[in-house]
CSV table of C-alpha atoms in Angstrom, one decimal:
chain,number,residue,atom,x,y,z
Y,1,MET,CA,107.1,193.3,156.7
Y,2,GLY,CA,104.8,190.4,157.2
Y,3,ARG,CA,101.9,188.9,154.8
Y,4,THR,CA,98.7,190.3,155.0
Y,5,TYR,CA,95.7,187.9,154.9
Y,6,TYR,CA,92.1,188.9,153.6
Y,7,VAL,CA,89.7,187.1,155.2
Y,8,GLU,CA,86.1,186.3,154.4
Y,9,GLU,CA,83.7,188.0,156.6
Y,10,ASP,CA,81.6,185.3,157.6
Y,11,ILE,CA,84.5,183.5,159.3
Y,12,GLY,CA,84.8,186.0,162.1
Y,13,GLN,CA,81.4,184.8,162.9
Y,14,TYR,CA,82.2,181.3,162.8
Y,15,LEU,CA,85.2,181.5,165.1
Y,16,SER,CA,82.9,183.7,167.6
Y,17,ASP,CA,80.3,180.8,167.6
Y,18,LEU,CA,83.2,178.3,168.3
Y,19,SER,CA,84.7,180.4,171.2
Y,20,THR,CA,81.3,180.1,172.9
Y,21,LYS,CA,80.6,176.4,172.4
Y,22,PHE,CA,84.0,174.5,172.9
Y,23,LYS,CA,86.0,174.7,175.8
Y,24,PRO,CA,89.0,175.0,176.9
Y,25,TYR,CA,90.0,175.0,173.3
Y,26,VAL,CA,89.1,174.0,169.8
Y,27,THR,CA,91.4,173.7,166.5
Y,28,GLY,CA,90.7,173.7,163.0
Y,29,LEU,CA,92.2,174.8,159.4
Y,30,LEU,CA,91.9,177.7,157.4
Y,31,ILE,CA,91.4,177.0,153.6
Y,32,GLY,CA,92.4,179.7,151.1
Y,33,GLN,CA,94.9,180.8,148.3
Y,34,CYS,CA,98.2,182.5,148.5
Y,35,SER,CA,99.7,184.8,145.7
Y,36,SER,CA,103.0,186.8,145.5
Y,37,GLN,CA,100.9,189.9,146.5
Y,38,ARG,CA,98.0,188.8,148.6
Y,39,ASP,CA,96.8,185.7,150.7
Y,40,TYR,CA,93.0,185.1,150.8
Y,41,ILE,CA,91.4,182.7,153.7
Y,42,ILE,CA,87.9,181.8,152.5
Y,43,ARG,CA,86.8,179.2,155.0
Y,44,ALA,CA,87.8,178.1,158.4
Y,45,VAL,CA,86.9,174.3,159.5
Y,46,ARG,CA,87.0,173.0,162.9
Y,47,THR,CA,88.7,169.6,163.6
Y,48,PRO,CA,85.9,167.0,164.2
Y,49,PRO,CA,85.6,165.5,167.7
Y,50,LYS,CA,86.8,161.8,168.2
Y,51,GLU,CA,84.1,159.3,169.1
Y,52,GLU,CA,84.7,159.7,172.9
Y,53,GLN,CA,84.5,163.4,172.5
Y,54,LYS,CA,81.2,163.5,170.6
Y,55,GLU,CA,78.9,163.4,173.8
Y,56,GLY,CA,79.9,166.9,174.9
Y,57,ASN,CA,81.6,169.9,173.7
Y,58,THR,CA,84.7,169.3,175.8
Y,59,SER,CA,88.3,169.0,174.7
Y,60,PRO,CA,91.4,167.6,177.0
Y,61,SER,CA,92.3,170.4,179.2
Y,62,LYS,CA,96.0,170.6,178.3
Y,63,LEU,CA,97.3,171.3,174.8
Y,64,GLU,CA,99.9,168.8,175.0
Y,65,SER,CA,97.2,166.3,174.7
Y,66,ILE,CA,96.3,167.3,171.2
Y,67,ASP,CA,96.0,164.5,168.8
Y,68,GLU,CA,98.3,165.5,165.7
Y,69,GLU,CA,97.4,162.3,163.9
Y,70,TRP,CA,93.9,163.3,164.2
Y,71,ILE,CA,94.4,166.6,162.8
Y,72,ASN,CA,96.9,165.2,159.8
Y,73,ALA,CA,94.3,162.8,158.7
Y,74,HIS,CA,91.5,165.5,158.9
Y,75,ALA,CA,93.7,167.9,156.8
Y,76,SER,CA,94.4,165.2,154.3
Y,77,GLN,CA,90.5,164.7,154.0
Y,78,VAL,CA,89.9,168.1,153.4
Y,79,SER,CA,92.8,168.7,150.8
Y,80,ARG,CA,91.3,165.7,148.9
Y,81,MET,CA,88.0,167.6,148.6
Y,82,LEU,CA,89.7,171.0,147.7
Y,83,PRO,CA,89.4,172.2,143.9
Y,84,GLY,CA,92.4,173.5,142.2
Y,85,GLY,CA,93.9,176.6,143.5
Y,86,LEU,CA,92.9,176.2,147.2
Y,87,LEU,CA,94.9,174.6,149.7
Y,88,VAL,CA,95.1,174.2,153.5
Y,89,LEU,CA,97.0,177.5,154.2
Y,90,GLY,CA,97.0,177.5,158.0
Y,91,VAL,CA,95.6,176.2,161.2
Y,92,PHE,CA,93.5,178.3,164.0
Y,93,ILE,CA,93.1,177.6,167.7
Y,94,ILE,CA,90.5,179.1,169.9
Y,95,ALA,CA,91.7,178.6,173.7
Y,96,THR,CA,90.7,180.0,177.1
Y,97,PRO,CA,93.4,182.7,178.6
Y,98,GLU,CA,94.8,180.2,180.9
Y,99,LEU,CA,96.2,178.3,177.8
Y,100,SER,CA,97.2,181.4,175.6
Y,101,LYS,CA,100.9,181.2,176.6
Y,102,ASP,CA,101.1,177.6,175.1
Y,103,SER,CA,98.9,178.2,171.9
Y,104,GLN,CA,101.3,179.4,169.7
Y,105,ASN,CA,103.9,176.7,170.3
Y,106,ALA,CA,101.0,174.0,169.7
Y,107,LEU,CA,100.0,175.8,166.4
Y,108,ARG,CA,103.5,175.6,165.3
Y,109,LYS,CA,104.0,172.0,165.9
Y,110,ILE,CA,100.6,171.3,164.0
Y,111,ILE,CA,101.6,173.2,161.1
Y,112,PHE,CA,104.6,171.7,160.4
Y,113,SER,CA,102.8,168.4,161.2
Y,114,ILE,CA,100.3,169.0,158.6
Y,115,GLU,CA,102.6,170.1,156.0
Y,116,LYS,CA,104.9,166.9,156.0
Y,117,SER,CA,101.8,164.9,156.0
Y,118,LEU,CA,100.4,166.8,152.9
Y,119,THR,CA,103.5,166.4,151.0
Y,120,LYS,CA,103.8,162.8,151.3
Y,121,ARG,CA,100.9,162.4,149.2
Y,122,ARG,CA,101.6,165.1,146.5
Y,123,LEU,CA,102.9,163.9,143.1
Y,124,TRP,CA,104.0,167.4,142.3
Y,125,LYS,CA,106.8,169.8,143.8
Y,126,PRO,CA,106.3,173.4,144.8
Y,127,ALA,CA,107.9,176.2,142.5
Y,128,GLU,CA,110.9,177.9,143.9
Y,129,GLU,CA,109.1,181.2,143.8
Y,130,GLU,CA,106.0,179.7,145.6
Y,131,VAL,CA,104.8,181.0,148.8
Y,132,SER,CA,105.6,178.7,151.4
Y,133,ASP,CA,104.3,180.7,154.4
Y,134,ARG,CA,101.3,179.2,156.7
Y,135,ALA,CA,99.0,180.9,159.0
Y,136,ALA,CA,98.8,180.4,162.7
Y,137,LEU,CA,95.7,182.2,164.3
Y,138,GLN,CA,95.4,182.5,167.7
Y,139,VAL,CA,91.8,183.4,169.4
Y,140,CYS,CA,91.3,184.0,172.8
Y,141,SER,CA,87.8,182.6,173.8
Y,142,ALA,CA,87.3,185.2,176.6
Y,143,THR,CA,88.3,188.4,175.0
Y,144,LYS,CA,88.0,187.5,171.4
Y,145,LYS,CA,91.3,189.2,170.6
Y,146,ILE,CA,92.8,187.7,167.5
Y,147,VAL,CA,96.7,187.3,166.9
Y,148,CYS,CA,98.0,186.3,163.5
Y,149,ARG,CA,101.5,184.9,162.9
Y,150,THR,CA,103.1,182.8,160.0
Y,151,TYR,CA,105.7,180.1,159.7
Y,152,ASP,CA,107.6,179.2,156.8
Y,153,VAL,CA,107.0,175.4,156.1
Y,154,GLN,CA,110.1,175.1,154.0
Y,155,ASP,CA,112.2,176.1,157.0
Y,156,PRO,CA,112.2,173.7,160.0
Y,157,LYS,CA,113.8,176.5,162.0
Y,158,SER,CA,111.4,179.2,161.1
Y,159,SER,CA,110.5,181.5,163.8
Y,160,ALA,CA,107.1,183.4,164.0
Y,161,LYS,CA,106.5,186.4,161.9
Y,162,PRO,CA,103.4,188.9,162.5
Y,163,ALA,CA,100.8,189.1,160.0
Y,164,ASP,CA,97.5,191.2,159.4
Y,165,TRP,CA,94.1,189.4,159.4
Y,166,LYS,CA,91.6,191.9,157.6
Y,167,TYR,CA,88.1,190.9,157.3
Y,168,GLN,CA,86.3,191.5,153.6
Y,169,SER,CA,82.9,190.8,152.9
Y,170,ALA,CA,82.2,188.7,149.5
Y,171,LEU,CA,85.9,188.2,149.1
Y,172,SER,CA,85.5,185.2,146.5
Y,173,ALA,CA,82.3,186.0,144.9
Y,174,SER,CA,83.8,187.0,141.9
Y,175,TRP,CA,86.6,184.7,141.6
Y,176,LEU,CA,87.7,183.1,138.3
Y,177,SER,CA,86.8,179.4,137.8
Y,178,LEU,CA,88.3,177.4,135.2
Y,179,ASP,CA,87.1,174.1,133.9
Y,180,CYS,CA,88.9,171.5,131.7
Y,181,THR,CA,88.5,167.5,130.8
Y,182,VAL,CA,91.4,165.5,130.5
Y,183,ASN,CA,91.5,162.1,128.8
Y,184,VAL,CA,93.5,159.4,130.9
Y,185,ASN,CA,95.2,156.3,129.3
Y,186,ILE,CA,98.1,155.3,131.7
Y,187,HIS,CA,99.6,151.9,131.3
Y,188,ILE,CA,101.4,151.0,134.6
Y,189,PRO,CA,103.6,147.8,134.2
Y,190,LEU,CA,103.9,145.7,137.6
Y,191,LEU,CA,107.6,144.8,137.6
Y,192,ALA,CA,108.6,140.9,138.4
Y,193,THR,CA,111.7,142.1,140.1
Y,194,SER,CA,109.6,144.3,142.5
Y,195,PRO,CA,109.6,142.5,146.0
Y,196,ASN,CA,106.6,140.8,146.2
Y,197,HIS,CA,105.0,142.7,143.5
Y,198,ASP,CA,104.9,146.1,145.4
Y,199,LEU,CA,101.6,147.1,144.2
Y,200,GLU,CA,101.6,150.7,146.0
Y,201,LYS,CA,105.1,151.2,144.9
Y,202,ASN,CA,104.6,150.3,141.2
Y,203,ILE,CA,101.2,152.4,141.1
Y,204,LYS,CA,103.1,155.1,142.5
Y,205,ASN,CA,106.0,155.1,140.0
Y,206,GLY,CA,103.6,155.0,137.0
Y,207,LEU,CA,101.4,158.2,138.3
Y,208,ASN,CA,104.9,159.9,138.9
Y,209,ARG,CA,105.4,159.3,135.2
Y,210,TRP,CA,102.0,160.6,134.0
Y,211,SER,CA,102.2,163.6,136.5
Y,212,LYS,CA,105.4,164.8,134.9
Y,213,GLN,CA,103.8,164.8,131.8
Y,214,ILE,CA,100.9,166.6,133.0
Y,215,GLU,CA,103.3,169.3,134.4
Y,216,ASP,CA,105.2,169.6,131.1
Y,217,SER,CA,102.0,169.8,129.1
Y,218,ILE,CA,100.6,173.0,127.4
Y,219,PHE,CA,97.6,174.7,128.0
Y,220,LEU,CA,95.4,176.4,125.4
Y,221,ILE,CA,93.1,179.0,126.8
Y,222,ASN,CA,90.3,180.1,124.3
Y,223,GLY,CA,92.5,178.4,121.6
Y,224,GLN,CA,95.8,180.5,122.5
Y,225,ILE,CA,98.9,179.7,124.0
Y,226,LYS,CA,99.5,182.6,126.6
Y,227,ASP,CA,102.8,183.6,127.9
Y,228,ASP,CA,103.0,185.2,131.7
Y,229,THR,CA,100.2,187.8,131.2
Y,230,GLU,CA,97.2,188.8,133.0
Y,231,LEU,CA,94.6,186.0,132.7
Y,232,LEU,CA,91.9,188.7,131.9
Y,233,GLU,CA,93.5,190.3,129.3
Y,234,GLY,CA,91.4,190.9,126.5
Y,235,GLN,CA,88.4,189.4,128.2
Y,236,LYS,CA,85.0,191.3,127.8
Y,237,LYS,CA,83.2,192.8,130.8
Y,238,LEU,CA,79.6,191.7,131.5
Y,239,ARG,CA,77.0,194.0,129.9
Y,240,GLY,CA,76.0,196.6,132.7
Y,241,ASN,CA,78.7,195.3,135.2
Y,242,THR,CA,82.2,196.2,135.9
Y,243,GLN,CA,82.9,192.3,136.5
Y,244,TYR,CA,84.3,190.1,134.0
Y,245,SER,CA,82.9,186.8,133.4
Y,246,THR,CA,83.7,184.6,136.2
Y,247,GLN,CA,84.3,181.2,134.2
Y,248,ILE,CA,86.7,180.3,131.6
Y,249,SER,CA,85.7,176.8,130.1
Y,250,ASP,CA,87.6,177.0,126.8
Y,251,ILE,CA,90.7,175.2,128.0
Y,252,LYS,CA,92.5,172.3,126.4
Y,253,VAL,CA,95.5,170.2,127.6
Y,254,LEU,CA,98.1,169.2,125.2
Y,255,THR,CA,100.5,166.7,126.2
Y,256,GLN,CA,103.7,166.0,124.4
Y,257,LEU,CA,104.5,162.5,122.7
Y,258,SER,CA,108.1,163.0,123.2
Y,259,GLN,CA,110.2,165.1,125.4
Y,260,GLY,CA,112.7,166.2,122.7
Y,261,SER,CA,116.4,165.2,121.9
Y,262,SER,CA,117.5,166.8,125.1
Y,263,HIS,CA,115.8,164.4,127.2
Y,264,ARG,CA,116.2,161.3,125.3
Y,265,SER,CA,116.9,158.2,127.3
Y,266,THR,CA,118.0,154.6,126.3
Y,267,ALA,CA,115.1,152.3,126.2
Y,268,THR,CA,115.1,149.3,128.7
Y,269,VAL,CA,113.4,145.9,128.6
Y,270,GLN,CA,111.8,144.9,132.0
Y,271,VAL,CA,110.1,141.7,132.9
Y,272,CYS,CA,106.7,142.4,134.1
Y,273,SER,CA,104.4,139.8,135.9
Y,274,GLY,CA,101.2,142.0,134.9
Y,275,SER,CA,100.0,145.6,134.4
Y,276,ILE,CA,97.4,148.1,135.2
Y,277,ASN,CA,95.5,150.5,132.7
Y,278,LEU,CA,93.7,153.3,134.2
Y,279,LYS,CA,91.6,154.9,131.5
Y,280,GLY,CA,88.8,157.4,131.3
Y,281,ALA,CA,88.3,161.3,131.6
Y,282,VAL,CA,88.8,163.3,134.6
Y,283,LYS,CA,87.0,166.7,134.8
Y,284,CYS,CA,89.1,169.2,136.8
Y,285,ARG,CA,88.3,172.7,138.2
Y,286,ALA,CA,90.2,175.6,139.6
Y,287,TYR,CA,89.6,178.8,141.1
Y,288,VAL,CA,91.8,181.9,140.9
Y,289,HIS,CA,91.7,185.3,142.8
Y,290,ASN,CA,90.4,188.4,140.9
Y,291,ASN,CA,93.2,190.5,142.0
Y,292,LYS,CA,94.9,190.9,138.3
Y,293,PRO,CA,95.6,187.0,138.1
Y,294,LYS,CA,98.4,185.8,136.0
Y,295,VAL,CA,98.1,183.2,133.4
Y,296,LYS,CA,100.7,181.1,135.2
Y,297,GLU,CA,98.6,180.9,138.3
Y,298,ALA,CA,95.8,179.6,136.7
Y,299,VAL,CA,97.6,176.9,134.6
Y,300,GLN,CA,99.4,175.9,137.9
Y,301,ALA,CA,96.3,175.8,139.9
Y,302,LEU,CA,94.5,173.3,136.9
Y,303,LYS,CA,97.7,171.2,136.4
Y,304,ARG,CA,97.6,170.6,140.2
Y,305,ASP,CA,93.8,169.7,140.4
Y,306,ILE,CA,94.5,167.4,137.3
Y,307,ILE,CA,97.1,165.4,139.2
Y,308,ASN,CA,95.7,165.5,142.6
Y,309,THR,CA,92.3,164.4,141.3
Y,310,LEU,CA,93.6,161.3,139.9
Y,311,ASN,CA,95.8,160.6,142.5
Y,312,ASP,CA,93.3,160.5,145.2
Y,313,ARG,CA,90.7,158.6,142.9
Y,314,CYS,CA,93.7,156.0,142.6
Y,315,GLU,CA,94.1,155.9,146.4
Y,316,ILE,CA,90.5,155.3,146.8
Y,317,LEU,CA,90.4,153.1,144.3
Y,318,PHE,CA,93.4,150.7,145.2
Y,319,GLU,CA,93.0,151.2,149.0
Y,320,ASP,CA,91.4,147.6,149.7
Y,321,LEU,CA,93.6,146.2,147.0
Y,322,ILE,CA,96.9,147.4,148.7
Y,323,ILE,CA,95.5,146.1,152.1
Y,324,ASN,CA,94.8,142.8,150.8
Y,325,GLU,CA,98.0,142.7,149.1
Y,326,GLY,CA,99.8,143.0,152.6
Y,327,PRO,CA,103.3,141.7,152.7
Y,328,HIS,CA,102.0,138.2,153.9
Y,329,LYS,CA,99.1,137.9,151.4
Y,330,LYS,CA,100.9,139.0,148.1
Y,331,SER,CA,100.9,136.1,145.6
Y,332,ARG,CA,103.3,135.9,142.6
Y,333,ASN,CA,100.4,135.2,140.4
Y,334,SER,CA,98.1,137.9,142.0
Y,335,TRP,CA,98.3,140.2,138.8
Y,336,LYS,CA,99.4,137.8,135.9
Y,337,ASN,CA,96.5,139.4,133.7
Y,338,PRO,CA,96.2,143.0,132.7
Y,339,PHE,CA,93.5,145.0,134.9
Y,340,THR,CA,92.0,147.8,133.2
Y,341,PHE,CA,90.1,150.5,135.5
Y,342,ARG,CA,87.7,153.0,133.9
Y,343,PHE,CA,86.8,156.5,135.5
């Protein structure tokens, strides 16, 4: 039995408008949230045109000319802007009947290409039980017929599976939002033994160590440590309404000072040429569906938003420095003194 996608009703009109404006095809991303029981699509975003295409609403006539690198860059930018709990859950293509036969192959290539590109940037690993299916939506611009299939991005040999596409109004109107603030104080040593003081590699290693702390951290929700129960258990309903309060802001993050005796390691002394300190506070937000959400789902969404937020900020902050510290410009004295960056 295939997966079922519950889709925000406005997306249907959005796709219909695109089918009349762009010929012979247009591609885009599907944004949403997946869970063990249901998958949700709350937004569709078309791939922006490149400079040479902005003058007219036309695309190259053949699907072979689809620019995967451009679509990957778009997916990366969109992924940066998404709050916790939301991700690029699939792709769509709206094409003329003449291109229908090749559309599914194009979608498959794009889905796996995007997943590979996004995985490179992540500092966290998917859980074993996590849903790894991604949606491939094909729309005929003439008949408006919709065909939805899924591919398992964890399996390179995955074949297409049928999926249901069901529209629903006000799909995310009563989703839960969770807010928390995390104080950041990260010390990243720049090893003298690293070739040419590889700035990007040192920063990545430092953030990886910190992200592991966040993944191992404990979350207090309304002052309590909750096991894998329903998130709304014990919550009061709003007066005169059947809905629950849609915001939970009393969340605290406790990171462990030590990893316990089972994770002891031998201390090492490393020669460093300098260091980078990251200090400040990161405010994070995650959204969770309202179909009996579990505490585990909410905590996972928050953890990933914390990690993604800091990682994205560091990518932006150090982008120019990394470019300027290219292979032929790096100096042994570039990072002699500690540098502190505040958020």
